């Protein structure tokens, strides 16, 4: 049973381009969480998704950022028109369908986005 | 929103020393997580605990739900334990959502 898979591991984009970060949850997991770690800062929650639903996006910047978790395929975190301040490590975590509690944290290795 | 505080922020110790990292949170929770982030950046979940104590190898985690406090201990520390240790609590106190994180404790174990 493979762990949470994120790709790419490293992504370089020029200012103004789009960045697409992918997260494949663990087999059988239907909950996905995205977190961002800015340089020299702690991890911060961005968005919580279930299949085809955004449950909580209170940590997402209001513009340029979007996330989806389709019925088939990985979850995608999309950043449009990237700026240098978007440079960070983006982590995805998944959990099984457990009702109302985040019971286990299975993290991906992260995608390191560098905007040049 | 749950506020999570960790201490110390930085800790340097000699190989073999007993290490303690503390975490306090503001909102009552059902479970707390301890994570380890290696210099390469990958994150590993060490413990999820809701009461008492858990042990895994040289790592021990304790939690006091009433006092809203948890500790992570490392016995017989080794240079390979050098990493950032992060505690995390449910984002808003226990609902179906993500985690809020402490800023992490940067641990360096010198040979």
PDB file of C-alpha atoms in Angstrom:
ATOM      1  CA  UNK A   1       0.000   0.000   0.000  1.00  0.00           C
ATOM      2  CA  UNK A   2       1.842   3.036  -1.235  1.00  0.00           C
ATOM      3  CA  UNK A   3       1.820   6.125   0.931  1.00  0.00           C
ATOM      4  CA  UNK A   4       0.566   9.537  -0.053  1.00  0.00           C
ATOM      5  CA  UNK A   5       2.206  10.408  -3.357  1.00  0.00           C
ATOM      6  CA  UNK A   6       2.904  13.951  -4.406  1.00  0.00           C
ATOM      7  CA  UNK A   7       4.324  15.101  -7.686  1.00  0.00           C
ATOM      8  CA  UNK A   8       6.341  16.728  -8.795  1.00  0.00           C
ATOM      9  CA  UNK A   9       8.768  16.842  -5.881  1.00  0.00           C
ATOM     10  CA  UNK A  10      10.300  20.037  -7.216  1.00  0.00           C
ATOM     11  CA  UNK A  11       8.670  22.566  -9.487  1.00  0.00           C
ATOM     12  CA  UNK A  12      10.165  25.721 -10.899  1.00  0.00           C
ATOM     13  CA  UNK A  13       7.921  28.315 -12.477  1.00  0.00           C
ATOM     14  CA  UNK A  14       8.461  31.799 -13.817  1.00  0.00           C
ATOM     15  CA  UNK A  15       6.348  34.625 -12.473  1.00  0.00           C
ATOM     16  CA  UNK A  16       2.960  34.643 -14.157  1.00  0.00           C
ATOM     17  CA  UNK A  17       2.927  30.964 -15.059  1.00  0.00           C
ATOM     18  CA  UNK A  18       0.588  28.366 -13.611  1.00  0.00           C
ATOM     19  CA  UNK A  19       1.628  25.704 -11.118  1.00  0.00           C
ATOM     20  CA  UNK A  20      -0.215  22.402 -10.757  1.00  0.00           C
ATOM     21  CA  UNK A  21       0.574  20.216  -7.764  1.00  0.00           C
ATOM     22  CA  UNK A  22      -0.774  16.696  -7.580  1.00  0.00           C
ATOM     23  CA  UNK A  23      -1.572  14.496  -4.614  1.00  0.00           C
ATOM     24  CA  UNK A  24      -2.636  10.879  -4.756  1.00  0.00           C
ATOM     25  CA  UNK A  25      -3.977   9.815  -1.366  1.00  0.00           C
ATOM     26  CA  UNK A  26      -3.386   6.472   0.195  1.00  0.00           C
ATOM     27  CA  UNK A  27      -5.540   3.687  -1.178  1.00  0.00           C
ATOM     28  CA  UNK A  28      -8.955   3.791   0.401  1.00  0.00           C
ATOM     29  CA  UNK A  29      -8.579   7.355   1.686  1.00  0.00           C
ATOM     30  CA  UNK A  30     -11.234   9.791   0.597  1.00  0.00           C
ATOM     31  CA  UNK A  31     -10.123  12.862   2.571  1.00  0.00           C
ATOM     32  CA  UNK A  32      -7.316  15.101   1.367  1.00  0.00           C
ATOM     33  CA  UNK A  33      -5.734  18.087   3.087  1.00  0.00           C
ATOM     34  CA  UNK A  34      -3.324  20.611   1.628  1.00  0.00           C
ATOM     35  CA  UNK A  35      -0.807  22.553   3.726  1.00  0.00           C
ATOM     36  CA  UNK A  36       1.761  25.177   2.871  1.00  0.00           C
ATOM     37  CA  UNK A  37       5.092  25.742   4.545  1.00  0.00           C
ATOM     38  CA  UNK A  38       6.622  29.085   3.738  1.00  0.00           C
ATOM     39  CA  UNK A  39      10.379  29.491   4.240  1.00  0.00           C
ATOM     40  CA  UNK A  40      11.240  29.773   7.923  1.00  0.00           C
ATOM     41  CA  UNK A  41       7.600  29.328   8.925  1.00  0.00           C
ATOM     42  CA  UNK A  42       5.470  26.492  10.222  1.00  0.00           C
ATOM     43  CA  UNK A  43       2.941  24.489   8.287  1.00  0.00           C
ATOM     44  CA  UNK A  44      -0.394  26.169   7.631  1.00  0.00           C
ATOM     45  CA  UNK A  45      -3.673  24.581   6.646  1.00  0.00           C
ATOM     46  CA  UNK A  46      -5.007  25.542   3.242  1.00  0.00           C
ATOM     47  CA  UNK A  47      -7.922  23.353   2.213  1.00  0.00           C
ATOM     48  CA  UNK A  48      -9.755  20.161   3.079  1.00  0.00           C
ATOM     49  CA  UNK A  49     -11.440  18.146   0.360  1.00  0.00           C
ATOM     50  CA  UNK A  50     -13.420  14.993  -0.004  1.00  0.00           C
ATOM     51  CA  UNK A  51     -14.131  13.378  -3.348  1.00  0.00           C
ATOM     52  CA  UNK A  52     -15.795  16.011  -5.560  1.00  0.00           C
ATOM     53  CA  UNK A  53     -16.354  18.353  -2.594  1.00  0.00           C
ATOM     54  CA  UNK A  54     -14.478  21.188  -0.963  1.00  0.00           C
ATOM     55  CA  UNK A  55     -15.233  20.929   2.740  1.00  0.00           C
ATOM     56  CA  UNK A  56     -13.147  23.743   4.178  1.00  0.00           C
ATOM     57  CA  UNK A  57     -11.094  26.225   2.175  1.00  0.00           C
ATOM     58  CA  UNK A  58     -10.675  28.799   4.905  1.00  0.00           C
ATOM     59  CA  UNK A  59      -6.887  28.683   4.618  1.00  0.00           C
ATOM     60  CA  UNK A  60      -6.735  29.276   0.877  1.00  0.00           C
ATOM     61  CA  UNK A  61      -5.715  32.663  -0.469  1.00  0.00           C
ATOM     62  CA  UNK A  62      -8.764  34.311  -2.014  1.00  0.00           C
ATOM     63  CA  UNK A  63      -7.265  34.731  -5.462  1.00  0.00           C
ATOM     64  CA  UNK A  64      -5.219  32.600  -7.846  1.00  0.00           C
ATOM     65  CA  UNK A  65      -5.434  29.428  -5.736  1.00  0.00           C
ATOM     66  CA  UNK A  66      -7.881  26.595  -6.316  1.00  0.00           C
ATOM     67  CA  UNK A  67      -8.110  22.950  -5.379  1.00  0.00           C
ATOM     68  CA  UNK A  68     -10.065  19.989  -6.571  1.00  0.00           C
ATOM     69  CA  UNK A  69     -10.388  16.297  -5.781  1.00  0.00           C
ATOM     70  CA  UNK A  70     -12.247  14.630  -8.633  1.00  0.00           C
ATOM     71  CA  UNK A  71     -14.047  11.333  -8.473  1.00  0.00           C
ATOM     72  CA  UNK A  72     -11.194   9.753 -10.390  1.00  0.00           C
ATOM     73  CA  UNK A  73      -7.579  10.772 -10.207  1.00  0.00           C
ATOM     74  CA  UNK A  74      -5.431  12.794  -7.850  1.00  0.00           C
ATOM     75  CA  UNK A  75      -6.216  15.943  -5.967  1.00  0.00           C
ATOM     76  CA  UNK A  76      -4.866  19.033  -7.703  1.00  0.00           C
ATOM     77  CA  UNK A  77      -3.744  22.269  -6.117  1.00  0.00           C
ATOM     78  CA  UNK A  78      -3.611  24.917  -8.815  1.00  0.00           C
ATOM     79  CA  UNK A  79      -1.870  28.262  -8.513  1.00  0.00           C
ATOM     80  CA  UNK A  80      -2.447  30.694 -11.339  1.00  0.00           C
ATOM     81  CA  UNK A  81      -0.130  33.574 -12.224  1.00  0.00           C
ATOM     82  CA  UNK A  82       2.426  32.592  -9.635  1.00  0.00           C
ATOM     83  CA  UNK A  83       4.408  35.242  -7.771  1.00  0.00           C
ATOM     84  CA  UNK A  84       7.661  34.933  -5.839  1.00  0.00           C
ATOM     85  CA  UNK A  85       5.747  34.850  -2.560  1.00  0.00           C
ATOM     86  CA  UNK A  86       4.158  31.551  -3.616  1.00  0.00           C
ATOM     87  CA  UNK A  87       7.555  29.849  -3.300  1.00  0.00           C
ATOM     88  CA  UNK A  88       7.058  27.291  -0.552  1.00  0.00           C
ATOM     89  CA  UNK A  89       6.733  23.615   0.211  1.00  0.00           C
ATOM     90  CA  UNK A  90       3.221  22.299  -0.314  1.00  0.00           C
ATOM     91  CA  UNK A  91       2.235  19.194   1.577  1.00  0.00           C
ATOM     92  CA  UNK A  92      -0.715  16.939   1.121  1.00  0.00           C
ATOM     93  CA  UNK A  93      -2.123  14.574   3.722  1.00  0.00           C
ATOM     94  CA  UNK A  94      -4.853  11.996   3.455  1.00  0.00           C
ATOM     95  CA  UNK A  95      -7.077  10.181   5.890  1.00  0.00           C
ATOM     96  CA  UNK A  96      -9.680   7.450   5.693  1.00  0.00           C
ATOM     97  CA  UNK A  97     -13.353   8.160   5.889  1.00  0.00           C
ATOM     98  CA  UNK A  98     -13.736   8.332   9.647  1.00  0.00           C
ATOM     99  CA  UNK A  99     -16.743  10.479  10.163  1.00  0.00           C
ATOM    100  CA  UNK A 100     -16.029  13.689  11.923  1.00  0.00           C
ATOM    101  CA  UNK A 101     -12.478  13.487  13.188  1.00  0.00           C
ATOM    102  CA  UNK A 102      -9.111  13.766  11.528  1.00  0.00           C
ATOM    103  CA  UNK A 103      -7.846  10.593  13.069  1.00  0.00           C
ATOM    104  CA  UNK A 104      -4.622   9.867  11.294  1.00  0.00           C
ATOM    105  CA  UNK A 105      -2.120  11.984   9.465  1.00  0.00           C
ATOM    106  CA  UNK A 106      -0.449  10.426   6.462  1.00  0.00           C
ATOM    107  CA  UNK A 107       1.695  12.988   4.729  1.00  0.00           C
ATOM    108  CA  UNK A 108       3.197  13.129   1.294  1.00  0.00           C
ATOM    109  CA  UNK A 109       6.800  14.149   0.761  1.00  0.00           C
ATOM    110  CA  UNK A 110       5.759  17.575  -0.436  1.00  0.00           C
ATOM    111  CA  UNK A 111       6.239  19.632  -3.572  1.00  0.00           C
ATOM    112  CA  UNK A 112       8.782  22.407  -3.419  1.00  0.00           C
ATOM    113  CA  UNK A 113       7.671  25.249  -5.607  1.00  0.00           C
ATOM    114  CA  UNK A 114      10.207  27.852  -6.614  1.00  0.00           C
ATOM    115  CA  UNK A 115       9.049  30.915  -8.500  1.00  0.00           C
ATOM    116  CA  UNK A 116      11.797  32.699 -10.394  1.00  0.00           C
TER     117      UNK A 116
ATOM    118  CA  UNK B   1      -9.096  28.444  15.969  1.00  0.00           C
ATOM    119  CA  UNK B   2      -6.658  26.336  17.951  1.00  0.00           C
ATOM    120  CA  UNK B   3      -3.433  28.069  18.940  1.00  0.00           C
ATOM    121  CA  UNK B   4      -0.499  25.707  19.263  1.00  0.00           C
ATOM    122  CA  UNK B   5       2.668  26.727  21.061  1.00  0.00           C
ATOM    123  CA  UNK B   6       5.877  24.728  21.141  1.00  0.00           C
ATOM    124  CA  UNK B   7       9.002  25.084  23.202  1.00  0.00           C
ATOM    125  CA  UNK B   8      11.869  25.323  22.854  1.00  0.00           C
ATOM    126  CA  UNK B   9      12.148  26.661  19.306  1.00  0.00           C
ATOM    127  CA  UNK B  10      15.735  25.504  19.026  1.00  0.00           C
ATOM    128  CA  UNK B  11      17.540  22.825  20.974  1.00  0.00           C
ATOM    129  CA  UNK B  12      21.102  21.604  20.662  1.00  0.00           C
ATOM    130  CA  UNK B  13      22.191  18.668  22.775  1.00  0.00           C
ATOM    131  CA  UNK B  14      24.936  16.092  23.000  1.00  0.00           C
ATOM    132  CA  UNK B  15      24.503  12.534  21.867  1.00  0.00           C
ATOM    133  CA  UNK B  16      22.965  10.426  24.618  1.00  0.00           C
ATOM    134  CA  UNK B  17      21.075  13.220  26.323  1.00  0.00           C
ATOM    135  CA  UNK B  18      17.407  12.950  27.256  1.00  0.00           C
ATOM    136  CA  UNK B  19      15.364  15.368  25.159  1.00  0.00           C
ATOM    137  CA  UNK B  20      12.014  16.945  25.998  1.00  0.00           C
ATOM    138  CA  UNK B  21       9.907  19.052  23.653  1.00  0.00           C
ATOM    139  CA  UNK B  22       6.744  20.684  24.918  1.00  0.00           C
ATOM    140  CA  UNK B  23       3.482  21.583  23.215  1.00  0.00           C
ATOM    141  CA  UNK B  24       0.457  23.445  24.525  1.00  0.00           C
ATOM    142  CA  UNK B  25      -2.787  24.211  22.754  1.00  0.00           C
ATOM    143  CA  UNK B  26      -5.705  26.510  23.437  1.00  0.00           C
ATOM    144  CA  UNK B  27      -8.793  24.526  22.497  1.00  0.00           C
ATOM    145  CA  UNK B  28      -9.768  21.146  23.869  1.00  0.00           C
ATOM    146  CA  UNK B  29      -9.111  18.372  21.371  1.00  0.00           C
ATOM    147  CA  UNK B  30      -9.715  14.693  20.887  1.00  0.00           C
ATOM    148  CA  UNK B  31      -6.185  13.882  19.710  1.00  0.00           C
ATOM    149  CA  UNK B  32      -2.840  15.526  19.093  1.00  0.00           C
ATOM    150  CA  UNK B  33      -0.191  14.705  16.519  1.00  0.00           C
ATOM    151  CA  UNK B  34       3.569  14.753  16.684  1.00  0.00           C
ATOM    152  CA  UNK B  35       5.355  15.000  13.353  1.00  0.00           C
ATOM    153  CA  UNK B  36       8.990  14.850  12.343  1.00  0.00           C
ATOM    154  CA  UNK B  37      10.404  16.797   9.442  1.00  0.00           C
ATOM    155  CA  UNK B  38      13.833  15.769   8.253  1.00  0.00           C
ATOM    156  CA  UNK B  39      16.350  18.172   6.722  1.00  0.00           C
ATOM    157  CA  UNK B  40      15.278  16.932   3.287  1.00  0.00           C
ATOM    158  CA  UNK B  41      11.792  18.223   4.069  1.00  0.00           C
ATOM    159  CA  UNK B  42       9.717  15.050   4.188  1.00  0.00           C
ATOM    160  CA  UNK B  43       7.223  14.782   7.019  1.00  0.00           C
ATOM    161  CA  UNK B  44       6.619  11.651   9.037  1.00  0.00           C
ATOM    162  CA  UNK B  45       3.802  11.210  11.469  1.00  0.00           C
ATOM    163  CA  UNK B  46       5.290   9.978  14.758  1.00  0.00           C
ATOM    164  CA  UNK B  47       2.339   9.759  17.078  1.00  0.00           C
ATOM    165  CA  UNK B  48      -1.314  10.480  17.325  1.00  0.00           C
ATOM    166  CA  UNK B  49      -2.467  10.344  20.900  1.00  0.00           C
ATOM    167  CA  UNK B  50      -5.607  11.177  22.770  1.00  0.00           C
ATOM    168  CA  UNK B  51      -4.651  10.249  26.338  1.00  0.00           C
ATOM    169  CA  UNK B  52      -1.824   8.990  28.486  1.00  0.00           C
ATOM    170  CA  UNK B  53       1.390   7.908  26.865  1.00  0.00           C
ATOM    171  CA  UNK B  54       2.669   6.211  23.721  1.00  0.00           C
ATOM    172  CA  UNK B  55       6.111   4.768  23.108  1.00  0.00           C
ATOM    173  CA  UNK B  56       7.852   3.890  19.883  1.00  0.00           C
ATOM    174  CA  UNK B  57      11.472   2.887  20.198  1.00  0.00           C
ATOM    175  CA  UNK B  58      13.324   5.736  21.886  1.00  0.00           C
ATOM    176  CA  UNK B  59      10.429   8.152  21.403  1.00  0.00           C
ATOM    177  CA  UNK B  60       7.801   8.718  24.058  1.00  0.00           C
ATOM    178  CA  UNK B  61       4.809  11.038  23.772  1.00  0.00           C
ATOM    179  CA  UNK B  62       2.574  12.043  26.635  1.00  0.00           C
ATOM    180  CA  UNK B  63      -0.552  14.131  26.758  1.00  0.00           C
ATOM    181  CA  UNK B  64      -2.595  15.743  29.511  1.00  0.00           C
ATOM    182  CA  UNK B  65      -5.975  16.616  28.018  1.00  0.00           C
ATOM    183  CA  UNK B  66      -7.120  18.600  31.063  1.00  0.00           C
ATOM    184  CA  UNK B  67      -4.017  20.807  31.036  1.00  0.00           C
ATOM    185  CA  UNK B  68      -3.967  21.004  27.214  1.00  0.00           C
ATOM    186  CA  UNK B  69      -0.323  20.000  27.149  1.00  0.00           C
ATOM    187  CA  UNK B  70       1.769  17.337  25.477  1.00  0.00           C
ATOM    188  CA  UNK B  71       5.441  16.398  25.585  1.00  0.00           C
ATOM    189  CA  UNK B  72       7.688  14.491  23.246  1.00  0.00           C
ATOM    190  CA  UNK B  73      10.706  12.783  24.805  1.00  0.00           C
ATOM    191  CA  UNK B  74      13.705  11.209  23.133  1.00  0.00           C
ATOM    192  CA  UNK B  75      15.836   8.880  25.215  1.00  0.00           C
ATOM    193  CA  UNK B  76      19.503   8.189  24.410  1.00  0.00           C
ATOM    194  CA  UNK B  77      19.445  10.811  21.667  1.00  0.00           C
ATOM    195  CA  UNK B  78      21.473  10.241  18.507  1.00  0.00           C
ATOM    196  CA  UNK B  79      22.619  12.568  15.704  1.00  0.00           C
ATOM    197  CA  UNK B  80      20.099  10.938  13.367  1.00  0.00           C
ATOM    198  CA  UNK B  81      17.363  12.340  15.606  1.00  0.00           C
ATOM    199  CA  UNK B  82      18.293  15.794  14.348  1.00  0.00           C
ATOM    200  CA  UNK B  83      15.163  17.142  12.720  1.00  0.00           C
ATOM    201  CA  UNK B  84      12.282  19.531  13.230  1.00  0.00           C
ATOM    202  CA  UNK B  85       9.605  18.191  15.547  1.00  0.00           C
ATOM    203  CA  UNK B  86       6.136  19.596  15.085  1.00  0.00           C
ATOM    204  CA  UNK B  87       3.030  19.191  17.167  1.00  0.00           C
ATOM    205  CA  UNK B  88      -0.355  19.637  15.573  1.00  0.00           C
ATOM    206  CA  UNK B  89      -3.893  19.917  16.858  1.00  0.00           C
ATOM    207  CA  UNK B  90      -7.218  19.860  15.045  1.00  0.00           C
ATOM    208  CA  UNK B  91      -7.809  23.131  13.242  1.00  0.00           C
ATOM    209  CA  UNK B  92     -10.858  24.294  15.106  1.00  0.00           C
ATOM    210  CA  UNK B  93     -10.986  22.035  18.072  1.00  0.00           C
ATOM    211  CA  UNK B  94     -12.157  18.697  16.755  1.00  0.00           C
ATOM    212  CA  UNK B  95     -14.276  18.953  13.659  1.00  0.00           C
ATOM    213  CA  UNK B  96     -13.859  17.286  10.263  1.00  0.00           C
ATOM    214  CA  UNK B  97     -10.995  19.465   9.147  1.00  0.00           C
ATOM    215  CA  UNK B  98      -7.243  19.703   9.118  1.00  0.00           C
ATOM    216  CA  UNK B  99      -4.579  20.507  11.611  1.00  0.00           C
ATOM    217  CA  UNK B 100      -3.024  23.648  12.964  1.00  0.00           C
ATOM    218  CA  UNK B 101       0.661  23.353  13.628  1.00  0.00           C
ATOM    219  CA  UNK B 102       3.185  24.610  16.104  1.00  0.00           C
ATOM    220  CA  UNK B 103       6.168  26.401  14.617  1.00  0.00           C
ATOM    221  CA  UNK B 104       8.335  23.393  15.289  1.00  0.00           C
ATOM    222  CA  UNK B 105      11.360  22.640  17.445  1.00  0.00           C
ATOM    223  CA  UNK B 106      14.675  22.509  15.590  1.00  0.00           C
ATOM    224  CA  UNK B 107      16.654  19.765  17.294  1.00  0.00           C
ATOM    225  CA  UNK B 108      20.350  19.209  16.690  1.00  0.00           C
ATOM    226  CA  UNK B 109      22.103  16.300  18.342  1.00  0.00           C
ATOM    227  CA  UNK B 110      25.871  16.648  18.264  1.00  0.00           C
ATOM    228  CA  UNK B 111      28.100  13.566  18.329  1.00  0.00           C
TER     229      UNK B 111
END
